[in-house]
mmCIF file of C-alpha atoms and ligand atoms in Angstrom:
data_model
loop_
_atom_site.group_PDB
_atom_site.id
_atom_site.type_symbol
_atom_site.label_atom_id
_atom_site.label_comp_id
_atom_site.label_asym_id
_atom_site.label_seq_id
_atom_site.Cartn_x
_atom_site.Cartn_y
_atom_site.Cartn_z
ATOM 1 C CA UNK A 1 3.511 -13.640 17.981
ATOM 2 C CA UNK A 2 1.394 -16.763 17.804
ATOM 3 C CA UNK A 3 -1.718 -15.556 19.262
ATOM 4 C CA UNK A 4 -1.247 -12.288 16.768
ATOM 5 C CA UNK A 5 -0.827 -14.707 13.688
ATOM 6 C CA UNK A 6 -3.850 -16.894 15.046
ATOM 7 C CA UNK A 7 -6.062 -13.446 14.764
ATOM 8 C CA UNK A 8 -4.753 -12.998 11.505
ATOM 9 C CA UNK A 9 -5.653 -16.606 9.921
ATOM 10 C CA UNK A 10 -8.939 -15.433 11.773
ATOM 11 C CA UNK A 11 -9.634 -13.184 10.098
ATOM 12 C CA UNK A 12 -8.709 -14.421 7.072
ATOM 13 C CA UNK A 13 -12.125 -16.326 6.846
ATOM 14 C CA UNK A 14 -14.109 -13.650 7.972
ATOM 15 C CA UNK A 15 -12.429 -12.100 4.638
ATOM 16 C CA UNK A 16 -13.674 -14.993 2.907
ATOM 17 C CA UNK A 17 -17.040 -15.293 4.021
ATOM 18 C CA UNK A 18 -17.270 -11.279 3.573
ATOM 19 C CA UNK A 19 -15.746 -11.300 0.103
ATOM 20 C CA UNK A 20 -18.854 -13.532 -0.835
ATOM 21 C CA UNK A 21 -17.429 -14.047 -4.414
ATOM 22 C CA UNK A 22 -15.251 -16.651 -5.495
ATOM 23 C CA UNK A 23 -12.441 -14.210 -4.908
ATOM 24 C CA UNK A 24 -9.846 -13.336 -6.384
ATOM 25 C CA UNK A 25 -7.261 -13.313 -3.990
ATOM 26 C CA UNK A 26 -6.587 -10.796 -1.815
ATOM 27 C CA UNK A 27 -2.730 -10.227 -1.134
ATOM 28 C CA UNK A 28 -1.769 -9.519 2.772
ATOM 29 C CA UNK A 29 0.584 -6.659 2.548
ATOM 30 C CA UNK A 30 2.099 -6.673 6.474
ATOM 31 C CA UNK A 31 2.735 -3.355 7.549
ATOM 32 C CA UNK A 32 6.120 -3.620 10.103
ATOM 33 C CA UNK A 33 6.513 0.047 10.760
ATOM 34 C CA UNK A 34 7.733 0.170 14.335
ATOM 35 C CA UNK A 35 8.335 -3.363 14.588
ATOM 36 C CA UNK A 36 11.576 -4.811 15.084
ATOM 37 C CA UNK A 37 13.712 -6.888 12.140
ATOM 38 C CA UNK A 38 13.299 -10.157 14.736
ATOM 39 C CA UNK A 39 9.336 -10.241 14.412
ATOM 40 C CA UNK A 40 9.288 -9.536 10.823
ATOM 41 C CA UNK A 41 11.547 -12.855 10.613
ATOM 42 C CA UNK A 42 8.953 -14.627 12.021
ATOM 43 C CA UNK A 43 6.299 -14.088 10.200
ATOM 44 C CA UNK A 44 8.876 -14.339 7.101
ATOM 45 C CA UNK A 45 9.290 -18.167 8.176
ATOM 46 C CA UNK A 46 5.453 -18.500 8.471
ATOM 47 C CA UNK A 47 5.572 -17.917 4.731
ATOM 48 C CA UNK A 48 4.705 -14.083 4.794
ATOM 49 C CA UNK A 49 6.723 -12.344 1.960
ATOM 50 C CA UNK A 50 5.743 -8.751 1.658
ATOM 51 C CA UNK A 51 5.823 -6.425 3.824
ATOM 52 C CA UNK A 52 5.458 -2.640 4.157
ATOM 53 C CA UNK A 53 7.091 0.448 6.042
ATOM 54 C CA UNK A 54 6.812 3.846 6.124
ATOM 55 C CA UNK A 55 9.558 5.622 7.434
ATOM 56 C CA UNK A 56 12.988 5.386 5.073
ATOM 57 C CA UNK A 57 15.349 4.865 7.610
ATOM 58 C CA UNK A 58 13.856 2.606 10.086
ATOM 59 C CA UNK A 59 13.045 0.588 6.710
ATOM 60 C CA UNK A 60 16.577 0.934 4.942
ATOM 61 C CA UNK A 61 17.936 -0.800 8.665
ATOM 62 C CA UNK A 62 14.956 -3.729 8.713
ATOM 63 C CA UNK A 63 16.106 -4.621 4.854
ATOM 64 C CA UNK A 64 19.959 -4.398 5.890
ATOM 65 C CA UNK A 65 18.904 -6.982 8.963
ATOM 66 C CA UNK A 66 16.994 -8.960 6.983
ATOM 67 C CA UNK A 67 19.167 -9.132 3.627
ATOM 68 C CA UNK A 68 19.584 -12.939 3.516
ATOM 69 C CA UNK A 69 15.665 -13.238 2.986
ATOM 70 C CA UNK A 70 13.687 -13.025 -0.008
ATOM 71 C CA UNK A 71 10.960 -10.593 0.917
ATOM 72 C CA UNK A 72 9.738 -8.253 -0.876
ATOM 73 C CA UNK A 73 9.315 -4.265 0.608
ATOM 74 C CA UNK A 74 6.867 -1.701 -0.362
ATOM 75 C CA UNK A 75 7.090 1.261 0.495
ATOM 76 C CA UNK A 76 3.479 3.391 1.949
ATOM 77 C CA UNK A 77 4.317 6.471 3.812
ATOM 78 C CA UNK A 78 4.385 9.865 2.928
ATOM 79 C CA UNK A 79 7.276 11.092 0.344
ATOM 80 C CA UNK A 80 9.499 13.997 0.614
ATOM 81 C CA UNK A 81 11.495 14.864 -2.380
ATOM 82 C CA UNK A 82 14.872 14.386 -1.059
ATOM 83 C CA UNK A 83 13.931 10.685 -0.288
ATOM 84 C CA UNK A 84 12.980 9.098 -3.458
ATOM 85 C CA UNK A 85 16.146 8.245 -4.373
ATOM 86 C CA UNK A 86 16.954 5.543 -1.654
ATOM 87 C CA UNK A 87 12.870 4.734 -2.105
ATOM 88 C CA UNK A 88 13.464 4.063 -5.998
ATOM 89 C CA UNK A 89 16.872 1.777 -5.170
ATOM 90 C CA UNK A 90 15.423 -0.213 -2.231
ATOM 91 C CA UNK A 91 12.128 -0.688 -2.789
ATOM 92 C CA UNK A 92 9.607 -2.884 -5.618
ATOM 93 C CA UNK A 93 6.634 -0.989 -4.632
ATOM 94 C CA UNK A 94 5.748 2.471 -3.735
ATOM 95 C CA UNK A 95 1.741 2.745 -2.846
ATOM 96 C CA UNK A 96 1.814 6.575 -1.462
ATOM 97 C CA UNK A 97 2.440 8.140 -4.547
ATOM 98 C CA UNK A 98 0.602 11.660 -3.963
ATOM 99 C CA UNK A 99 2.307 14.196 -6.757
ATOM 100 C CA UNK A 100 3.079 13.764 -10.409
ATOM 101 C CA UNK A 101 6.351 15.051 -9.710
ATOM 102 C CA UNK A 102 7.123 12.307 -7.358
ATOM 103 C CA UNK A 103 6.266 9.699 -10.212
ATOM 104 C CA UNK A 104 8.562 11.634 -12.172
ATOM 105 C CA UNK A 105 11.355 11.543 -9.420
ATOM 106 C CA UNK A 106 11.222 7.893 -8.861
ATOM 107 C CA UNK A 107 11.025 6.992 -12.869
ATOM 108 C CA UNK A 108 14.662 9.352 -13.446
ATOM 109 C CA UNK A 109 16.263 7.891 -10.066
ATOM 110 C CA UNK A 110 15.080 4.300 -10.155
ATOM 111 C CA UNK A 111 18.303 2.166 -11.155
ATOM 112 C CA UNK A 112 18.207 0.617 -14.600
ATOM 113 C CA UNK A 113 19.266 -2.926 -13.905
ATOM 114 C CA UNK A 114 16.300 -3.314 -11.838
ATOM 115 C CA UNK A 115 12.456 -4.130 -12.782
ATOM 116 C CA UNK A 116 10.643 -1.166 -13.363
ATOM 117 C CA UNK A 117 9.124 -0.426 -9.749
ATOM 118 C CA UNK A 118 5.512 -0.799 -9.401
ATOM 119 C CA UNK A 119 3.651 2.392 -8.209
ATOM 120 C CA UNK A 120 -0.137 3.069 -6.673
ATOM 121 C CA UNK A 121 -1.376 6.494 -6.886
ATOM 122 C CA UNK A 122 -2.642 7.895 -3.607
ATOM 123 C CA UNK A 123 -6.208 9.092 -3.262
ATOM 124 C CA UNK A 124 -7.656 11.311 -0.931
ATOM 125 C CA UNK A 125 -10.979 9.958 -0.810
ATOM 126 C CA UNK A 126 -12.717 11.805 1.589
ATOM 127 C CA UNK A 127 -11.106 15.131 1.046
ATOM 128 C CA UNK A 128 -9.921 15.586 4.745
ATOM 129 C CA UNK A 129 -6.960 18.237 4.118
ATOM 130 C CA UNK A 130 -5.013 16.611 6.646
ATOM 131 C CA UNK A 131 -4.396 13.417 4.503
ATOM 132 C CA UNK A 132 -2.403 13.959 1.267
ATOM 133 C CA UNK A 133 -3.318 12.304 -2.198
ATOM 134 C CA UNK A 134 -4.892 13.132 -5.455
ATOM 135 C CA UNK A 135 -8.564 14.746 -5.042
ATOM 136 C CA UNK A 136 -10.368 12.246 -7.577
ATOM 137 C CA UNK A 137 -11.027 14.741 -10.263
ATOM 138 C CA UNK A 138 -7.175 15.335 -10.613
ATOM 139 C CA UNK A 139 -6.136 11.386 -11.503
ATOM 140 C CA UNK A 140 -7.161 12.168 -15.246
ATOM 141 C CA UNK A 141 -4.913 14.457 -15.875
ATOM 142 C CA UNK A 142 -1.756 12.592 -13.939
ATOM 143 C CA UNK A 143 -2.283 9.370 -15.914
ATOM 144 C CA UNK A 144 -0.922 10.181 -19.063
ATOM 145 C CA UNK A 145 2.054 11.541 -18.065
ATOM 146 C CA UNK A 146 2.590 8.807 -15.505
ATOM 147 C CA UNK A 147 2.186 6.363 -18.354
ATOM 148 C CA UNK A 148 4.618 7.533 -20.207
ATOM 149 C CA UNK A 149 7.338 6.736 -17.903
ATOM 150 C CA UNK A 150 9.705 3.950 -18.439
ATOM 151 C CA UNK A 151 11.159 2.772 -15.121
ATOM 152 C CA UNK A 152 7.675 3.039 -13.220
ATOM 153 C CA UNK A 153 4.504 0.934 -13.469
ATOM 154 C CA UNK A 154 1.233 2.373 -12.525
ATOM 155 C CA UNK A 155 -0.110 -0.826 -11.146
ATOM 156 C CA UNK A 156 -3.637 0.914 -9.300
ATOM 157 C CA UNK A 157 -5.077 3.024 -6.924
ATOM 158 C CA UNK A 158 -5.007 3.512 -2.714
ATOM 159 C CA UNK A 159 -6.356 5.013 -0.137
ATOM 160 C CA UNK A 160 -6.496 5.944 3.659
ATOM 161 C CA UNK A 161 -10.331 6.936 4.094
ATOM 162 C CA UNK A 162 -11.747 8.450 7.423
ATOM 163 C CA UNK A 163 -11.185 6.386 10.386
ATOM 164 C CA UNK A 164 -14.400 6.925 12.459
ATOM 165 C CA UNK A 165 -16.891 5.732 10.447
ATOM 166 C CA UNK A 166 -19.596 2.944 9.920
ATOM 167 C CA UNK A 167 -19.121 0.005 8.283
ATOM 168 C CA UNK A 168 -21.770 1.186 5.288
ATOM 169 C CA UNK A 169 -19.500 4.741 5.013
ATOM 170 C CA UNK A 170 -16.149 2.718 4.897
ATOM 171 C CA UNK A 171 -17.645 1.215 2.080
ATOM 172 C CA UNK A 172 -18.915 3.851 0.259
ATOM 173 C CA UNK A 173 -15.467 5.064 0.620
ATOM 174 C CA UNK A 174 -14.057 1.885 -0.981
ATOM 175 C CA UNK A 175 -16.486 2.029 -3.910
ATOM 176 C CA UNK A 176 -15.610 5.590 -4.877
ATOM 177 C CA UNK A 177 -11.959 4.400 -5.450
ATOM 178 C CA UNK A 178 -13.002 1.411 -7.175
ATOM 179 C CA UNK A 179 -15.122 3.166 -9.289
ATOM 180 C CA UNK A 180 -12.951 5.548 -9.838
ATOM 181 C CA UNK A 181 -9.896 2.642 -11.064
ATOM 182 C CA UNK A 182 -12.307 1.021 -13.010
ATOM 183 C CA UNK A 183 -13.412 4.375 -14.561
ATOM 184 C CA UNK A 184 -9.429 5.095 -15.479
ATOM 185 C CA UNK A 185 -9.017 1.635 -17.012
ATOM 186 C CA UNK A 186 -11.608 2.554 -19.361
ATOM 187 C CA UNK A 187 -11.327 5.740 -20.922
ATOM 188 C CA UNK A 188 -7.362 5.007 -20.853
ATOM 189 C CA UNK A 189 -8.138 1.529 -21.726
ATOM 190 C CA UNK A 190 -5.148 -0.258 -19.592
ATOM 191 C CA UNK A 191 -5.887 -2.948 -16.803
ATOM 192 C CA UNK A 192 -4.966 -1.446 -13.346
ATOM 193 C CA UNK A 193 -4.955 -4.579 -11.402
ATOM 194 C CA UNK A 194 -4.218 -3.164 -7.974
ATOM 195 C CA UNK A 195 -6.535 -1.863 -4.856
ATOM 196 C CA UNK A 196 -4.409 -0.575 -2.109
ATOM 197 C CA UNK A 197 -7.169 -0.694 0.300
ATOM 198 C CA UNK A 198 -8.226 -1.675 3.978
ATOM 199 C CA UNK A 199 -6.049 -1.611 6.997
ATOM 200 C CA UNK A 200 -6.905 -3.371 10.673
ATOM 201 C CA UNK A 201 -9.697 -1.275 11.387
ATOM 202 C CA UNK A 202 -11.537 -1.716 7.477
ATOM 203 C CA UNK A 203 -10.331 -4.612 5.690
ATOM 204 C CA UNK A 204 -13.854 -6.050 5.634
ATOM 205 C CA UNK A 205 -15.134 -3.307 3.917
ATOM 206 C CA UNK A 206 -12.267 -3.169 1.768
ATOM 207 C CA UNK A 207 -12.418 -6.345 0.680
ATOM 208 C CA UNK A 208 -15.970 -6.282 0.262
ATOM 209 C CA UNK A 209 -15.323 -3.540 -2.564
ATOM 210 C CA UNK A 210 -12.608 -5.373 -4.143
ATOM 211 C CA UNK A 211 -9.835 -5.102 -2.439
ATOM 212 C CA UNK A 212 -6.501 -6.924 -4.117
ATOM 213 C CA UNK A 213 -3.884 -5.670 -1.646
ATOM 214 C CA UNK A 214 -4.939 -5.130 2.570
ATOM 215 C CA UNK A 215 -2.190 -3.520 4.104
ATOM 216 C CA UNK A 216 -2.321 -4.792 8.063
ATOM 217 C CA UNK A 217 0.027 -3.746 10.576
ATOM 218 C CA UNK A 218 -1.962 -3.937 14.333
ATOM 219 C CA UNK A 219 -4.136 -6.806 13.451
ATOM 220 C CA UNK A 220 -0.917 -9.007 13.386
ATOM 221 C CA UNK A 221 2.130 -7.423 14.996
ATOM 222 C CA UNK A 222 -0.385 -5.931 17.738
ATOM 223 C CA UNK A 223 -0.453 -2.130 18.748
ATOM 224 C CA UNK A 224 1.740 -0.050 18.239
ATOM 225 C CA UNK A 225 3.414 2.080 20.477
ATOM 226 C CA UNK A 226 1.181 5.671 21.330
ATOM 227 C CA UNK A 227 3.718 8.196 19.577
ATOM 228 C CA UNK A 228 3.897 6.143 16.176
ATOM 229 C CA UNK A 229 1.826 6.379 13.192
HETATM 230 C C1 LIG B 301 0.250 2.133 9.426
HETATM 231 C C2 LIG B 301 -0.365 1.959 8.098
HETATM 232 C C3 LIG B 301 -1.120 0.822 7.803
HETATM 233 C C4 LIG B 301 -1.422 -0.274 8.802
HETATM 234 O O1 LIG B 301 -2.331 0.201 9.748
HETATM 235 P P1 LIG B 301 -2.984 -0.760 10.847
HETATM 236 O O2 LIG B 301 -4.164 0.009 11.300
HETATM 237 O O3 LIG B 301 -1.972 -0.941 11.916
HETATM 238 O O4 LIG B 301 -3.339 -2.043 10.196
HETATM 239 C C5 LIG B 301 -1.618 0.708 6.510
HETATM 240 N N1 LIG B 301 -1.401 1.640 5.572
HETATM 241 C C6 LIG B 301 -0.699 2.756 5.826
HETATM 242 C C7 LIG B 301 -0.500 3.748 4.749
HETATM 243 C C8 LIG B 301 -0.170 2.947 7.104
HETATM 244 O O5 LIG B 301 0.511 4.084 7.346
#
């Protein structure tokens, strides 16, 4: 784990030196799909405190393990109807929201004692039909309606974009969803104030577009095993 967490810190200044602006900061969202309750402790005690996962039950098991921490759990995978439930109860943050009727799902389900659970809407930035996510020209007309909802926040945007690409095309990729956020703030005039954006193999690029959330599972746990996401 050390030598993972020294890559991370790292990296960390390259972020800062790439950022190039007197940043604002950008939150490390640890992605510990895959990875066992024991390592996520240890990066807990190095002062880590969100983290993310994508499959429900391996997730719902981690939290159980790990109950006697403060941490708080987003969830980022892909949603199937029958699962927002548990994802409205045990989660503060859901970044893969891809349908308006999943926004509507987790607003009805999410229990009322809790804080109203913050939400990203996924975008399918490059239009590969493999990847789910709003197609950019649909986010105007999901907004409103998503708005209206009580127990969910709308807090921003995120995105997956193609993996084999240039540094210059990541960004390009990066800029259409920023553009695209900052284009929603204004003609709905609200303050998104998230960017779900840059995993190990594009944070740089993220960032460098304006990043506020980098969502980093192999640059600090390591690789993952072949047959996982
Ligand atoms: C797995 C995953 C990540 C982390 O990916 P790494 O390349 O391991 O950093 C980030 N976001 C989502 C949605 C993921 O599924």
């Amino acid at each position: 784990m050390l030598p993972l967490l020294r890559r991370y810190f790292a990296q960390k200044e390259l972020i800062a030196h790439l950022a190039n602006k007197n940043a604002l900061p950008v939150k490390l969202l640890a992605v510990s799909k895959t990875r066992p309750a024991s390592e996520v402790a240890v990066l807990y005690k190095a002062g880590q405190r969100d983290f993310g996962e994508n499959y429900l039950q391996e997730a719902l098991k981690k939290q159980q393990l790990l109950a006697h921490l403060d941490m708080t759990w987003h969830f980022i995978g892909p949603i199937q109807s029958n699962k927002t439930r548990d994802i409205s109860r045990y989660f503060s943050w859901v970044h893969s929201v891809d349908r308006l009727k999943i926004a509507v799902r987790l607003d009805q389900q999410r229990p009322v004692n809790l804080a109203p659970l913050n939400i990203c809407l996924q975008v399918n930035i490059d239009e590969e039909e493999t990847k789910s996510g709003f197609y950019l020209d649909e986010l105007p007309n999901v907004i409103e309606p998503i708005l209206a909802l009580k127990n969910v926040r709308l807090r921003g945007l995120m995105a997956i974009p193609k993996v084999d690409k240039s540094i210059h095309e990541q960004r390009l990729s990066f800029k259409k969803l920023a553009d695209a956020q900052e284009k929603i703030n204004q003609s709905f005039d609200i303050k998104l104030d998230t960017l779900s954006m840059g995993m190990s193999g594009d944070l740089e690029a993220a960032i460098a577009e304006g990043s506020t959330m980098v969502r980093i599972g192999t640059a600090i746990f390591g690789e993952r095993a072949k047959n996982t996401v």
